[in-house]
PDB file of C-alpha atoms in Angstrom:
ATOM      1  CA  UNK Z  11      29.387 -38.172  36.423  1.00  0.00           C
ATOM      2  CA  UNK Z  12      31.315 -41.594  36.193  1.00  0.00           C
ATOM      3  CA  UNK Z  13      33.706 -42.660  38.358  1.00  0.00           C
ATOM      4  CA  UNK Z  14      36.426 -42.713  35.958  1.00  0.00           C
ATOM      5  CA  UNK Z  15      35.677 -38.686  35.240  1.00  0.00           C
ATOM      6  CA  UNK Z  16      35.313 -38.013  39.031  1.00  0.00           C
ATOM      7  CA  UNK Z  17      39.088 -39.743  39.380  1.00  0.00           C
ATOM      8  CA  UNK Z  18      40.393 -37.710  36.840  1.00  0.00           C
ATOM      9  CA  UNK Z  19      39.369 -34.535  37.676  1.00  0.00           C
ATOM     10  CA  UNK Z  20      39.737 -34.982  41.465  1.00  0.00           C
ATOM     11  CA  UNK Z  21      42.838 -35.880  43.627  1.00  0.00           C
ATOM     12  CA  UNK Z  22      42.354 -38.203  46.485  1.00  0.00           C
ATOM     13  CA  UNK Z  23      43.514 -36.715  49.661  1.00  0.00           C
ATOM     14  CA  UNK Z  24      43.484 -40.217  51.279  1.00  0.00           C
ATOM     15  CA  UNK Z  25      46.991 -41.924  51.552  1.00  0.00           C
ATOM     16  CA  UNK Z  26      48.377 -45.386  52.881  1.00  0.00           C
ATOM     17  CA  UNK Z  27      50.274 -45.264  55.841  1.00  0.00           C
ATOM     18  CA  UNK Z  28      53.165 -46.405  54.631  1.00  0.00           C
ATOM     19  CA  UNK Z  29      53.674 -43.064  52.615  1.00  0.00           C
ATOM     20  CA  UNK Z  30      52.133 -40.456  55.555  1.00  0.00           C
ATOM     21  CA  UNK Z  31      55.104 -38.210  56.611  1.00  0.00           C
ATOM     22  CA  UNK Z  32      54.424 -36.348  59.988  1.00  0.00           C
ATOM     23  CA  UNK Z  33      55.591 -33.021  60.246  1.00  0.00           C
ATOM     24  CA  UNK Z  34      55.369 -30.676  63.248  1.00  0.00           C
ATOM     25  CA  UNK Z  35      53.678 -27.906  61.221  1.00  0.00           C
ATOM     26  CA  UNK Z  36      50.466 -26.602  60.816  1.00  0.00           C
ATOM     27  CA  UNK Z  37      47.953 -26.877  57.809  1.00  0.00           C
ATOM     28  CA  UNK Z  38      45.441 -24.155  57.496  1.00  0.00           C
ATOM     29  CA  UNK Z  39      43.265 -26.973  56.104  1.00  0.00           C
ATOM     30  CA  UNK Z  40      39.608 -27.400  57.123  1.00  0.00           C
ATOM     31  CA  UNK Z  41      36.696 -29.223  55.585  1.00  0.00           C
ATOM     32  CA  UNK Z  42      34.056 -31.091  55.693  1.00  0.00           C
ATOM     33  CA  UNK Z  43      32.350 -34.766  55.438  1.00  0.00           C
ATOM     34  CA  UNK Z  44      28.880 -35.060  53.942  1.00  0.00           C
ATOM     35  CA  UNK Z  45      26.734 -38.280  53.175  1.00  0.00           C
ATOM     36  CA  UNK Z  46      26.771 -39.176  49.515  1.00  0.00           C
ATOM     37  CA  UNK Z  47      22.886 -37.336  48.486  1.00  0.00           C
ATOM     38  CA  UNK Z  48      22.626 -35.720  44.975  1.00  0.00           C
ATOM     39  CA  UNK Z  49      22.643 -32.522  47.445  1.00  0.00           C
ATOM     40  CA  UNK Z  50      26.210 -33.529  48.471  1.00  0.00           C
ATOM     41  CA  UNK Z  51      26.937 -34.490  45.170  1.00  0.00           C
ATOM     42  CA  UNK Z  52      26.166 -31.288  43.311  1.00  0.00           C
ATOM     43  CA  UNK Z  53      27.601 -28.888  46.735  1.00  0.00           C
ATOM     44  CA  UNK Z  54      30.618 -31.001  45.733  1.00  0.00           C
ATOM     45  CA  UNK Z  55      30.969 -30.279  41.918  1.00  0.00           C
ATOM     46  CA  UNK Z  56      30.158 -26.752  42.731  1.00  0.00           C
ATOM     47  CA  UNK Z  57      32.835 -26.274  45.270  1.00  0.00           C
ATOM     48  CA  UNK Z  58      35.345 -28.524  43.127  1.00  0.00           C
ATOM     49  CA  UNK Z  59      35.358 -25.761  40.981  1.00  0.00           C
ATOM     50  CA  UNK Z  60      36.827 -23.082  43.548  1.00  0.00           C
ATOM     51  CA  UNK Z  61      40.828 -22.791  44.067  1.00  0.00           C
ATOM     52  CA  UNK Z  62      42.337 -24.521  46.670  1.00  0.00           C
ATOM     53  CA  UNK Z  63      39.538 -26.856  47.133  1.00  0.00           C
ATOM     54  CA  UNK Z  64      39.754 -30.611  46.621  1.00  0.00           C
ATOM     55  CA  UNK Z  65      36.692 -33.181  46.636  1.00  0.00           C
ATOM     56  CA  UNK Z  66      37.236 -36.633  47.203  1.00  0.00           C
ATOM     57  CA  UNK Z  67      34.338 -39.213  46.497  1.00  0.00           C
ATOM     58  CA  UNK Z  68      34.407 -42.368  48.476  1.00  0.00           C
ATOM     59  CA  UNK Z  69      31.772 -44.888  48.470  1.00  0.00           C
ATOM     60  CA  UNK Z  70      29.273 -43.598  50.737  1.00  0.00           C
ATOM     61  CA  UNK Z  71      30.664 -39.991  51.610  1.00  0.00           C
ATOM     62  CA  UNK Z  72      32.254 -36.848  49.857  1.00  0.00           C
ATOM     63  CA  UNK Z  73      34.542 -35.183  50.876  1.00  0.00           C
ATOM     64  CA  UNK Z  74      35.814 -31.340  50.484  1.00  0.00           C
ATOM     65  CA  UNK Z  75      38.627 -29.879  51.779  1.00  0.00           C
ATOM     66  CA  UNK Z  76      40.066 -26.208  51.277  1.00  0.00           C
ATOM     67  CA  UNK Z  77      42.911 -23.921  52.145  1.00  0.00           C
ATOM     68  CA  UNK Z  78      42.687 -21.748  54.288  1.00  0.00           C
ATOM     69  CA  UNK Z  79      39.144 -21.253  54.635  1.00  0.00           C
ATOM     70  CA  UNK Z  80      35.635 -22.131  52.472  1.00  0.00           C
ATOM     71  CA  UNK Z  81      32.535 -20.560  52.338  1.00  0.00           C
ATOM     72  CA  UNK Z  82      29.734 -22.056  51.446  1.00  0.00           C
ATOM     73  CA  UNK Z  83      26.909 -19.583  49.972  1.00  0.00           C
ATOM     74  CA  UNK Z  84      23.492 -20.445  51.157  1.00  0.00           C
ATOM     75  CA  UNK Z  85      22.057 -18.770  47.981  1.00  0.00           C
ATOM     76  CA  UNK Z  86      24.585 -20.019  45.323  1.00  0.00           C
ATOM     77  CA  UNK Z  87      23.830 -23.602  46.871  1.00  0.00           C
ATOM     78  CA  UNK Z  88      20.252 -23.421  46.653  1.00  0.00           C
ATOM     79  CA  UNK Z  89      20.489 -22.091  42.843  1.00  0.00           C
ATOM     80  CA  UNK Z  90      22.485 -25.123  41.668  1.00  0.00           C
ATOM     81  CA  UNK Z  91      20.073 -27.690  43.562  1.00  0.00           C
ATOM     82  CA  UNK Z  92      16.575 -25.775  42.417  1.00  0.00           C
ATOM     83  CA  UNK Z  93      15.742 -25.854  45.623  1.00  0.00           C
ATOM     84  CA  UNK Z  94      16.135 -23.730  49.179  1.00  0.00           C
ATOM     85  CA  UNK Z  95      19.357 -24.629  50.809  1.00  0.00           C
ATOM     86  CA  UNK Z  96      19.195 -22.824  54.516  1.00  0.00           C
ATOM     87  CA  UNK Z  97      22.508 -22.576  56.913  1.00  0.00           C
ATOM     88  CA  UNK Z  98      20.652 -25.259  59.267  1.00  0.00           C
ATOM     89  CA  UNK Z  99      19.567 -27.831  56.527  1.00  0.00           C
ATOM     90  CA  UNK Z 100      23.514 -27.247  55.398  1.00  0.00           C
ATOM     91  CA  UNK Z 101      25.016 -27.973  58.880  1.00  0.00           C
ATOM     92  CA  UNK Z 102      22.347 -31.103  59.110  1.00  0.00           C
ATOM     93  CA  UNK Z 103      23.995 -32.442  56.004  1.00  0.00           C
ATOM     94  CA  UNK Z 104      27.111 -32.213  57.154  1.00  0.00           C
ATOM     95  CA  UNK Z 105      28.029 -35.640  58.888  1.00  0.00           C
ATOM     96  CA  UNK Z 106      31.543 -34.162  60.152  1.00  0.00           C
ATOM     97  CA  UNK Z 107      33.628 -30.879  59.521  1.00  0.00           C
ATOM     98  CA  UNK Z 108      37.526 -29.683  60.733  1.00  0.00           C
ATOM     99  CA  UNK Z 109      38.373 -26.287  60.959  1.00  0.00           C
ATOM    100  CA  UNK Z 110      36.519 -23.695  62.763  1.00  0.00           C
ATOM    101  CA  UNK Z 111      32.793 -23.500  61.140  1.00  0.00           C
ATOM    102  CA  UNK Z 112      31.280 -20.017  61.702  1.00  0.00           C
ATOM    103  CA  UNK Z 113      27.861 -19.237  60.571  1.00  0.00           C
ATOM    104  CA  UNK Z 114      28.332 -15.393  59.504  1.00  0.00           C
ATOM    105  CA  UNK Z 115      24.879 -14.468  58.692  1.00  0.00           C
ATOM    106  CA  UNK Z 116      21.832 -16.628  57.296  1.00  0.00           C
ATOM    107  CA  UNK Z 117      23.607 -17.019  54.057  1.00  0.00           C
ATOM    108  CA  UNK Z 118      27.042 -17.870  54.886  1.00  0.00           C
ATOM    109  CA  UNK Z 119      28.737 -20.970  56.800  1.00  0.00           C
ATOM    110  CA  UNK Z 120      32.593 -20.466  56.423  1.00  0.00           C
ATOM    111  CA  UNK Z 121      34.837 -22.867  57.702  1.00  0.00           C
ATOM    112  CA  UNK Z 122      38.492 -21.613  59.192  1.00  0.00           C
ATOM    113  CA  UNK Z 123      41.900 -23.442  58.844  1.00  0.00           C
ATOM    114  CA  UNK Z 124      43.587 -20.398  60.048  1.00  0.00           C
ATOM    115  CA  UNK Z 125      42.248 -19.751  63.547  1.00  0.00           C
ATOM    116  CA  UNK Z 126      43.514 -16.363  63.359  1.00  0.00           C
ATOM    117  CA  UNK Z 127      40.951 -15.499  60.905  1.00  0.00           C
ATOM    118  CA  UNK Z 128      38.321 -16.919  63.397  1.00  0.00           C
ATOM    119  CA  UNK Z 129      39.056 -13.763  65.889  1.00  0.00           C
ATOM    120  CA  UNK Z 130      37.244 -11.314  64.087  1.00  0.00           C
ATOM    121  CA  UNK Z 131      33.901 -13.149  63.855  1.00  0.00           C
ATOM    122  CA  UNK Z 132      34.325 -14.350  67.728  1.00  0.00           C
ATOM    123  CA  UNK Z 133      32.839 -12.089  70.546  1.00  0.00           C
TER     124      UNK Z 133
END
């Protein structure tokens, strides 16, 4: 995918900080921050594709962020690489992540924005 495509069919989360407006609320966002890999790259186009999730592509990183919380299927990974995708190699790949990540079971990673959803999966 060019970069012209990727710009049009992305928004860039990033602003300058002469437009940030600080507000004393809270997001529900979460994400996370992987290396640019054609793993990252194709996790990213698959997850672009989900509501409420935005991917933005900088020069050496991707970037996806959600509302209110994204799962990430082990399985559904793994078919659009060809290749096994396990909840460890995912978290590996992951340079950085916001939100609460909980690894449900060996096919799930799901990432919180709303730490009230966290509760149930927290002994």
């Amino acid at each position: 995918m060019s970069v012209a495509s990727r710009s049009a069919t992305n928004q860039n989360i990033f602003q300058k900080m002469g437009d940030l407006r600080f507000e004393q609320t809270i997001s529900h966002q979460c994400g996370v921050t992987m290396n640019d890999s054609v793993e990252a790259r194709a996790i990213a186009e698959f997850m672009g594709k989900k509501p409420k999730v935005t991917v933005t592509y900088q020069p050496a990183l991707i970037r996806i962020d959600g509302e209110g919380k994204l799962i990430f299927k082990m399985d559904e990974i793994s078919d659009i690489l060809g290749k096994d995708m396990t909840a460890e190699i995912f978290e590996v790949n992951t340079s950085t992540h916001y939100g609460r990540m909980v690894r449900i079971d060996d096919n799930t990673v799901t990432l919180f924005g709303n730490m009230d959803e966290v509760f149930e999966y927290i002994e």
